[in-house]
XYZ file of C-alpha atoms in Angstrom:
74
model
C 2.236 15.997 22.338
C 3.699 13.260 20.180
C 5.246 14.007 16.810
C 2.910 11.480 15.191
C -0.135 13.283 16.590
C 1.173 16.653 15.437
C 1.877 15.225 11.991
C -1.558 13.641 11.672
C -3.270 16.822 12.812
C -1.346 18.861 10.236
C -2.008 16.270 7.504
C -5.744 16.124 8.193
C -5.978 19.925 8.169
C -4.232 20.048 4.775
C -0.992 21.577 6.068
C 1.212 19.097 4.233
C 4.456 21.050 4.662
C 3.985 21.021 8.422
C 3.008 17.341 8.357
C 6.187 16.512 6.438
C 8.262 18.318 9.058
C 6.821 16.225 11.895
C 6.825 12.918 9.996
C 10.427 13.396 8.821
C 11.572 14.135 12.344
C 9.801 11.059 13.701
C 11.050 8.771 10.931
C 14.588 10.039 11.556
C 14.313 9.066 15.211
C 12.468 5.806 14.690
C 13.377 3.891 11.538
C 10.493 1.431 11.948
C 7.777 4.107 12.105
C 6.140 2.670 9.006
C 2.706 4.273 9.391
C 4.455 7.611 9.784
C 6.413 6.934 6.594
C 3.167 6.124 4.780
C 1.698 9.487 5.807
C 4.970 11.164 4.886
C 4.686 9.690 1.405
C 1.064 10.784 1.113
C 1.952 14.325 2.226
C 4.712 14.460 -0.384
C 2.217 13.235 -2.981
C -0.282 15.957 -2.023
C 2.428 18.556 -2.715
C 3.321 16.899 -6.057
C 6.725 15.863 -4.699
C 6.306 12.575 -6.500
C 9.922 11.428 -6.296
C 9.933 11.784 -2.518
C 6.555 10.051 -2.250
C 7.645 7.128 -4.419
C 10.794 6.635 -2.334
C 8.783 6.421 0.884
C 6.328 3.980 -0.684
C 9.157 1.832 -2.128
C 10.835 1.609 1.290
C 7.564 0.523 2.887
C 6.955 -2.103 0.197
C 10.493 -3.444 0.525
C 11.116 -3.318 4.276
C 7.889 -3.002 6.249
C 6.711 -6.256 7.888
C 3.053 -5.098 7.984
C 1.174 -6.445 4.940
C -1.650 -3.920 5.331
C 0.754 -0.951 5.200
C 2.485 -2.512 2.183
C -0.865 -2.740 0.396
C -1.578 0.913 1.138
C 1.848 1.922 -0.184
C 1.208 0.067 -3.417
């Protein structure tokens, strides 16, 4: 099973710590995994790790070529 699928499953079930684990691993392997980084930021936000969430969202806004993902990060 893909890391992205595991992360999404954990995120949707409310297991944000587990989701962060999978999304961080995937984003470490694949620097352009922007949707993964968006979910990583949202998982951080759900756990009130605002600084981490803001950093993910800032990176997406600055570097991601996908306008739709940028809008979601904003």
